[in-house]
Structures are given as C-alpha cells and as structure tokens.
Amino acid sequence: MQKSCYAASILNSCSVLEITTPVFLETSMASNALQQKDLAAAYTVVDGVLRRVQELRTDKQFTELFMKATTAAKALDIEIPEQIPGQGRRRKVPEKFKYSSTSANEDHHVLTLEEYYRGKLYFTFLDILRQELERHFRGEGKNSSDILRSLHSLTEPAQWKNIDQGLNTVHSLCEFYGFQGEETHLQTEPRVFHATYTCPERTAKAMLDVFKEFDAHTIFPTLFKLIKTYATLPVSTATVERTFSKLKIIKTRLRNLCGQERLSDLLLLAVEREIPVDNNEVLKIFIEMVPNRRPFL
C-alpha cells in the first residue's frame, strides 16, 4: 500500500512537471513583454498567450504530455499505479440527491488514469490560468486592451489619413475618459498633427518630444492629454515599488519637515535617475522663474 502511494506521488509529480513546463515557457513571454516600456505590444503578447493556452487545451496535447510523464516515471523504475486516486471507495449518494447535479458529480468515476489526470489536473490548470489572465488583463466592462490599442493608434500616422478612419477609436476614447464634448476636436487633431509634424518613431515619447519642441500642446489640447496619459500608463508595478523603497532613503530625520511637493520632486529624481538631466536647461528654467534675476556668469 505504501509503495503504491509512493508510485502515485512520483507519477503525479512527473505529470505536474510535464504539464506546467510548456505552459510556463509560453507565459514567460508575456512576463518578459510586460517588463518592457511598450504597453500596447505587451498586451498584444498577452492576447497571443491566451490564444496559446486555449490551443493547448486538447486531448491530443495532453496525451503527448502524459506519455512523457509515464516515460519519465518508468525511467526512474517507478511502477505506474493501476488504482485511480480518490476512487478506492465509492461514496453512496443519498436517495433524495439521486437525480440532482450533486449526484452527477459524486457518482461520476473516471475509467482510466489518463482520463483522471486530464480532467482533474490538466484541464483544470489551464482553465484557472486562462480565467486569471482574462480577469487581470481584460477585467470587466470595456476591455482594457482595446483602450490601449486605441491609444496606440493615435501614434500611427497611417490610421489618420482618411476622414472615415479612426472614428471608432475616437468614440471609445472619448467615452472611456469622459471627453464627450471634445469628440469632434479629437477626430481632427490627429490628422492635422501627423500631417504637420514627422515623428522619428511611432511612440508616445516621440510625440511628446514634438509637442515640447514646437509648443503644440496649445494647438492640439485633447490629443496632448491622451498622449500624455498613454505615456504615463505603468506597464508593471516596479516603478511604484521602487518609489516606496526610495521613500525611506529620501525622507530622513533631517528632512522630516520636507513639504509634499519637494518630497515628490526628490523622489522623482531618485527613481528616474537613469534619465539624463541637462544642467544648462535646469539653470535656464531657474533664471526664467524670476524675470529680474541676474544670470549666472
């Protein structure tokens, strides 16, 4: 009896390894993409991973994995158990529950070990994984990935060449962010912006650089709001966690009376230290803050 339980435990471990390894190899692609700065591309990869998880949920795919697990168990001189786990004794269903859904679950017994692992382990694991990915990245109501694609389309010049293009994008963004009164302006601003300026890259950062260089935020206010929102959306919580880690270092006992605005500025400098700062530009802004301030020699 003890030997049979040990064999079942080894087979269960081999099955878990063979089942989870290929799945986690594919979900790691989504993990790597979510650590990059391109949020729209990350969500596209997540959608691809969701499709792959659905494609893995087949009898043929499980049969291949189960054969690998049994082969690995035999290579370790582990005897494949004949008894199916959890079916040593059949539970008697009360007469009043005989024709209910409860009796159907209690009275159902799988016929083979492969069928047991397919239903109890493989399909259950993939279903829970898919549900959690959809809950986290798609949520309820309007799909967050659709909003991200709509925001990303604002950086694509080809999406705004014709008058009829981008209408669905504009409507979904205005409805989601509460810009109903500015929907007409947003239909025009991306077309005029991309016809006027040429961005070196199709990214939110490149568009913000153009806004800053040509002071275009006053001409395209609604587009500027959405691009700024798109650029500041966090891909992951790493920046937030880094901020809390830096807080203890920045707010010391000597800075106990530091104001909220100055503390936020110091944290921003500490967290985003990889971004280069032009000292001459900082001095220029400092001089322009007071009109009569004497320039530095």
Tab-separated table of C-alpha atoms in Angstrom:
chain	number	residue	atom	x	y	z
A	1	MET	CA	0.000	0.000	0.000
A	2	GLN	CA	2.818	2.378	0.924
A	3	LYS	CA	4.680	1.516	-2.282
A	4	SER	CA	1.551	2.190	-4.345
A	5	CYS	CA	1.069	5.608	-2.706
A	6	TYR	CA	4.729	6.448	-3.351
A	7	ALA	CA	4.405	5.464	-7.014
A	8	ALA	CA	1.263	7.571	-7.392
A	9	SER	CA	3.058	10.529	-5.788
A	10	ILE	CA	6.025	10.230	-8.192
A	11	LEU	CA	3.728	9.927	-11.208
A	12	ASN	CA	1.767	12.953	-10.004
A	13	SER	CA	4.994	14.988	-9.721
A	14	CYS	CA	6.146	13.947	-13.191
A	15	SER	CA	2.737	14.814	-14.623
A	16	VAL	CA	2.750	18.242	-12.981
A	17	LEU	CA	6.239	18.990	-14.319
A	18	GLU	CA	5.406	17.858	-17.843
A	19	ILE	CA	2.124	19.825	-17.846
A	20	THR	CA	3.295	23.105	-16.308
A	21	THR	CA	6.703	23.410	-18.003
A	22	PRO	CA	5.484	24.085	-21.590
A	23	VAL	CA	2.694	26.331	-20.308
A	24	PHE	CA	5.004	28.441	-18.160
A	25	LEU	CA	7.507	28.683	-21.011
A	26	GLU	CA	4.832	30.408	-23.070
A	27	THR	CA	3.504	32.603	-20.261
A	28	SER	CA	7.086	33.739	-19.614
A	29	MET	CA	6.894	35.510	-22.978
A	30	ALA	CA	4.091	37.657	-21.564
A	31	SER	CA	6.106	38.255	-18.395
A	32	ASN	CA	9.090	39.488	-20.421
A	33	ALA	CA	6.881	41.700	-22.590
A	34	LEU	CA	5.210	43.274	-19.553
A	35	GLN	CA	8.619	44.363	-18.272
A	36	GLN	CA	9.223	46.431	-21.394
A	37	LYS	CA	8.040	50.006	-21.896
A	38	ASP	CA	5.752	49.330	-24.874
A	39	LEU	CA	2.418	48.708	-23.172
A	40	ALA	CA	0.420	48.085	-26.355
A	41	ALA	CA	2.914	45.470	-27.534
A	42	ALA	CA	2.815	43.808	-24.109
A	43	TYR	CA	-0.967	43.439	-24.229
A	44	THR	CA	-0.720	42.054	-27.759
A	45	VAL	CA	1.643	39.364	-26.464
A	46	VAL	CA	-0.780	38.619	-23.602
A	47	ASP	CA	-3.573	38.099	-26.132
A	48	GLY	CA	-1.324	35.696	-28.018
A	49	VAL	CA	-0.547	33.789	-24.818
A	50	LEU	CA	-4.275	33.500	-24.074
A	51	ARG	CA	-4.840	32.003	-27.515
A	52	ARG	CA	-1.985	29.548	-26.974
A	53	VAL	CA	-3.415	28.463	-23.608
A	54	GLN	CA	-6.725	27.785	-25.325
A	55	GLU	CA	-4.967	25.830	-28.093
A	56	LEU	CA	-3.134	23.691	-25.524
A	57	ARG	CA	-6.446	22.519	-24.058
A	58	THR	CA	-6.886	19.491	-26.308
A	59	ASP	CA	-6.936	15.749	-25.722
A	60	LYS	CA	-4.104	15.246	-28.204
A	61	GLN	CA	-1.830	17.724	-26.436
A	62	PHE	CA	-2.472	16.121	-23.064
A	63	THR	CA	-1.859	12.614	-24.416
A	64	GLU	CA	1.612	13.661	-25.567
A	65	LEU	CA	2.401	15.204	-22.175
A	66	PHE	CA	1.049	12.200	-20.279
A	67	MET	CA	3.204	9.846	-22.360
A	68	LYS	CA	6.278	11.917	-21.475
A	69	ALA	CA	5.346	11.769	-17.782
A	70	THR	CA	4.879	7.987	-17.777
A	71	THR	CA	8.126	7.530	-19.719
A	72	ALA	CA	9.981	9.631	-17.138
A	73	ALA	CA	8.431	7.599	-14.317
A	74	LYS	CA	9.455	4.305	-15.945
A	75	ALA	CA	12.988	5.649	-16.424
A	76	LEU	CA	13.130	6.070	-12.622
A	77	ASP	CA	11.907	2.483	-12.141
A	78	ILE	CA	8.579	3.723	-10.815
A	79	GLU	CA	5.703	1.378	-11.382
A	80	ILE	CA	2.651	3.027	-12.927
A	81	PRO	CA	-0.205	2.620	-10.409
A	82	GLU	CA	-3.335	0.881	-11.599
A	83	GLN	CA	-5.674	2.353	-8.998
A	84	ILE	CA	-7.098	5.778	-9.800
A	85	PRO	CA	-6.578	8.313	-6.961
A	86	GLY	CA	-9.655	9.095	-4.894
A	87	GLN	CA	-11.683	6.129	-6.117
A	88	GLY	CA	-10.752	3.498	-3.593
A	89	ARG	CA	-14.192	3.680	-2.052
A	90	ARG	CA	-17.332	4.953	-3.738
A	91	ARG	CA	-19.402	7.369	-1.752
A	92	LYS	CA	-23.043	6.389	-1.537
A	93	VAL	CA	-25.334	9.178	-2.712
A	94	PRO	CA	-28.478	9.740	-0.585
A	95	GLU	CA	-31.718	8.867	-2.283
A	96	LYS	CA	-33.031	12.451	-2.208
A	97	PHE	CA	-29.972	13.634	-4.189
A	98	LYS	CA	-30.030	10.774	-6.673
A	99	TYR	CA	-31.280	12.811	-9.625
A	100	SER	CA	-29.655	16.169	-8.770
A	101	SER	CA	-26.486	17.794	-10.062
A	102	THR	CA	-24.756	16.801	-6.830
A	103	SER	CA	-25.350	13.130	-7.529
A	104	ALA	CA	-23.943	13.511	-11.039
A	105	ASN	CA	-20.643	14.807	-9.638
A	106	GLU	CA	-20.477	12.299	-6.801
A	107	ASP	CA	-21.422	9.297	-8.916
A	108	HIS	CA	-19.069	10.056	-11.813
A	109	HIS	CA	-15.994	7.852	-11.898
A	110	VAL	CA	-13.259	8.086	-14.472
A	111	LEU	CA	-12.270	4.877	-16.203
A	112	THR	CA	-8.534	5.361	-16.790
A	113	LEU	CA	-5.606	7.061	-15.071
A	114	GLU	CA	-5.059	9.225	-18.144
A	115	GLU	CA	-8.655	10.425	-18.026
A	116	TYR	CA	-8.241	11.313	-14.344
A	117	TYR	CA	-5.158	13.474	-14.898
A	118	ARG	CA	-6.657	15.054	-17.998
A	119	GLY	CA	-9.804	16.249	-16.233
A	120	LYS	CA	-8.627	16.782	-12.656
A	121	LEU	CA	-5.200	18.253	-13.386
A	122	TYR	CA	-4.543	19.389	-16.965
A	123	PHE	CA	-7.863	20.963	-17.990
A	124	THR	CA	-8.440	22.417	-14.519
A	125	PHE	CA	-4.981	24.027	-14.508
A	126	LEU	CA	-5.424	25.583	-17.962
A	127	ASP	CA	-8.952	26.823	-17.195
A	128	ILE	CA	-7.870	28.563	-13.979
A	129	LEU	CA	-4.819	30.072	-15.700
A	130	ARG	CA	-6.911	31.437	-18.589
A	131	GLN	CA	-9.565	32.839	-16.249
A	132	GLU	CA	-6.990	34.641	-14.120
A	133	LEU	CA	-5.211	36.115	-17.150
A	134	GLU	CA	-8.501	37.363	-18.560
A	135	ARG	CA	-9.574	38.784	-15.211
A	136	HIS	CA	-6.282	40.602	-14.701
A	137	PHE	CA	-5.723	41.981	-18.200
A	138	ARG	CA	-9.234	42.297	-19.581
A	139	GLY	CA	-11.290	42.898	-16.452
A	140	GLU	CA	-14.960	43.755	-16.578
A	141	GLY	CA	-16.786	46.162	-18.830
A	142	LYS	CA	-14.730	47.768	-21.586
A	143	ASN	CA	-11.682	45.759	-22.489
A	144	SER	CA	-8.522	47.498	-21.267
A	145	SER	CA	-6.543	46.042	-24.166
A	146	ASP	CA	-8.965	47.715	-26.611
A	147	ILE	CA	-8.384	51.076	-24.905
A	148	LEU	CA	-4.625	50.576	-25.127
A	149	ARG	CA	-4.849	49.762	-28.821
A	150	SER	CA	-6.960	52.874	-29.327
A	151	LEU	CA	-4.353	54.980	-27.529
A	152	HIS	CA	-1.571	53.371	-29.556
A	153	SER	CA	-3.403	54.115	-32.820
A	154	LEU	CA	-3.037	57.832	-32.021
A	155	THR	CA	0.701	57.418	-32.696
A	156	GLU	CA	0.138	55.724	-36.075
A	157	PRO	CA	0.070	58.255	-38.962
A	158	ALA	CA	-1.436	55.664	-41.336
A	159	GLN	CA	-4.548	55.434	-39.152
A	160	TRP	CA	-5.465	59.093	-39.773
A	161	LYS	CA	-5.013	59.672	-43.498
A	162	ASN	CA	-8.688	59.473	-44.429
A	163	ILE	CA	-11.631	61.219	-42.794
A	164	ASP	CA	-13.511	57.973	-42.090
A	165	GLN	CA	-10.550	56.333	-40.346
A	166	GLY	CA	-10.279	56.406	-36.565
A	167	LEU	CA	-13.949	57.141	-35.801
A	168	ASN	CA	-14.362	54.087	-33.594
A	169	THR	CA	-11.081	54.881	-31.858
A	170	VAL	CA	-12.150	58.448	-31.098
A	171	HIS	CA	-15.567	57.378	-29.845
A	172	SER	CA	-14.210	54.688	-27.495
A	173	LEU	CA	-11.530	57.006	-26.058
A	174	CYS	CA	-13.913	59.900	-25.501
A	175	GLU	CA	-16.453	57.605	-23.884
A	176	PHE	CA	-13.867	55.951	-21.631
A	177	TYR	CA	-12.118	59.163	-20.499
A	178	GLY	CA	-15.209	61.379	-20.427
A	179	PHE	CA	-14.296	63.624	-23.393
A	180	GLN	CA	-17.773	63.593	-24.980
A	181	GLY	CA	-17.695	67.330	-25.656
A	182	GLU	CA	-14.297	67.072	-27.343
A	183	GLU	CA	-15.027	64.172	-29.698
A	184	THR	CA	-15.240	66.447	-32.758
A	185	HIS	CA	-11.866	68.035	-31.963
A	186	LEU	CA	-10.219	64.654	-31.429
A	187	GLN	CA	-11.363	63.463	-34.842
A	188	THR	CA	-9.401	66.315	-36.444
A	189	GLU	CA	-6.367	66.815	-34.201
A	190	PRO	CA	-4.510	63.532	-35.002
A	191	ARG	CA	-4.921	64.079	-38.770
A	192	VAL	CA	-3.584	67.628	-38.643
A	193	PHE	CA	-0.810	66.704	-36.211
A	194	HIS	CA	0.571	63.837	-38.320
A	195	ALA	CA	0.217	65.939	-41.489
A	196	THR	CA	2.160	68.810	-39.885
A	197	TYR	CA	4.905	67.054	-37.931
A	198	THR	CA	7.020	63.977	-38.583
A	199	CYS	CA	7.947	61.888	-35.548
A	200	PRO	CA	11.169	59.842	-35.713
A	201	GLU	CA	9.395	56.944	-34.009
A	202	ARG	CA	5.788	55.834	-33.661
A	203	THR	CA	5.792	56.127	-29.877
A	204	ALA	CA	4.152	58.346	-27.297
A	205	LYS	CA	7.554	59.667	-26.201
A	206	ALA	CA	8.416	60.806	-29.724
A	207	MET	CA	5.096	62.655	-29.995
A	208	LEU	CA	5.609	64.314	-26.620
A	209	ASP	CA	9.042	65.494	-27.772
A	210	VAL	CA	7.372	67.118	-30.774
A	211	PHE	CA	4.765	68.736	-28.524
A	212	LYS	CA	7.538	70.142	-26.361
A	213	GLU	CA	9.760	71.310	-29.226
A	214	PHE	CA	7.040	73.154	-31.159
A	215	ASP	CA	4.825	74.088	-28.180
A	216	ALA	CA	1.996	72.209	-29.925
A	217	HIS	CA	0.002	71.345	-26.818
A	218	THR	CA	-1.933	74.607	-27.145
A	219	ILE	CA	-2.973	73.719	-30.700
A	220	PHE	CA	-3.857	70.070	-30.038
A	221	PRO	CA	-5.017	70.054	-26.384
A	222	THR	CA	-7.178	66.904	-26.455
A	223	LEU	CA	-4.594	64.865	-28.342
A	224	PHE	CA	-1.914	66.065	-25.927
A	225	LYS	CA	-3.971	64.884	-22.916
A	226	LEU	CA	-4.434	61.396	-24.346
A	227	ILE	CA	-0.817	61.002	-25.459
A	228	LYS	CA	0.380	62.142	-22.042
A	229	THR	CA	-1.981	59.627	-20.422
A	230	TYR	CA	-0.716	56.864	-22.715
A	231	ALA	CA	2.920	57.699	-21.948
A	232	THR	CA	2.387	57.601	-18.180
A	233	LEU	CA	0.473	54.306	-18.004
A	234	PRO	CA	2.602	51.895	-15.946
A	235	VAL	CA	3.370	48.543	-17.550
A	236	SER	CA	4.120	46.976	-14.185
A	237	THR	CA	4.285	47.926	-10.517
A	238	ALA	CA	8.097	48.005	-10.450
A	239	THR	CA	8.243	51.828	-10.514
A	240	VAL	CA	5.695	52.095	-7.709
A	241	GLU	CA	7.555	49.568	-5.581
A	242	ARG	CA	10.825	51.392	-6.278
A	243	THR	CA	9.215	54.620	-5.069
A	244	PHE	CA	8.285	53.083	-1.720
A	245	SER	CA	11.814	51.690	-1.381
A	246	LYS	CA	13.352	55.114	-2.027
A	247	LEU	CA	10.981	56.868	0.367
A	248	LYS	CA	12.869	55.695	3.461
A	249	ILE	CA	16.151	56.818	1.919
A	250	ILE	CA	14.939	60.269	0.853
A	251	LYS	CA	12.750	61.190	3.831
A	252	THR	CA	15.304	61.002	6.619
A	253	ARG	CA	15.165	62.572	10.057
A	254	LEU	CA	16.820	65.736	8.720
A	255	ARG	CA	14.107	66.043	6.019
A	256	ASN	CA	11.206	65.423	8.373
A	257	LEU	CA	9.685	68.852	7.660
A	258	CYS	CA	10.062	68.491	3.882
A	259	GLY	CA	6.925	69.601	2.016
A	260	GLN	CA	4.878	67.283	-0.201
A	261	GLU	CA	5.863	68.995	-3.470
A	262	ARG	CA	9.595	68.987	-2.708
A	263	LEU	CA	9.429	65.386	-1.478
A	264	SER	CA	7.717	64.301	-4.706
A	265	ASP	CA	10.389	66.068	-6.770
A	266	LEU	CA	13.212	64.427	-4.813
A	267	LEU	CA	11.608	61.004	-5.193
A	268	LEU	CA	11.181	61.552	-8.916
A	269	LEU	CA	14.874	62.396	-9.273
A	270	ALA	CA	15.862	59.324	-7.261
A	271	VAL	CA	13.554	56.867	-9.031
A	272	GLU	CA	14.183	58.121	-12.576
A	273	ARG	CA	17.915	58.635	-12.171
A	274	GLU	CA	18.551	56.866	-15.491
A	275	ILE	CA	17.006	59.795	-17.387
A	276	PRO	CA	19.785	62.325	-18.184
A	277	VAL	CA	19.320	65.887	-16.911
A	278	ASP	CA	20.707	68.861	-18.835
A	279	ASN	CA	22.142	71.234	-16.226
A	280	ASN	CA	22.067	74.200	-18.613
A	281	GLU	CA	18.357	73.670	-19.231
A	282	VAL	CA	17.729	73.477	-15.486
A	283	LEU	CA	19.590	76.761	-14.957
A	284	LYS	CA	17.639	78.398	-17.770
A	285	ILE	CA	14.320	77.393	-16.199
A	286	PHE	CA	15.537	78.604	-12.799
A	287	ILE	CA	16.507	82.002	-14.226
A	288	GLU	CA	13.198	82.405	-16.057
A	289	MET	CA	11.225	81.766	-12.867
A	290	VAL	CA	12.059	85.346	-11.713
A	291	PRO	CA	12.273	87.918	-14.558
A	292	ASN	CA	14.789	90.233	-12.831
A	293	ARG	CA	17.126	87.532	-11.621
A	294	ARG	CA	20.729	88.110	-12.701
A	295	PRO	CA	22.126	85.362	-14.962
A	296	PHE	CA	24.970	83.203	-13.755
A	297	LEU	CA	28.392	84.078	-15.112
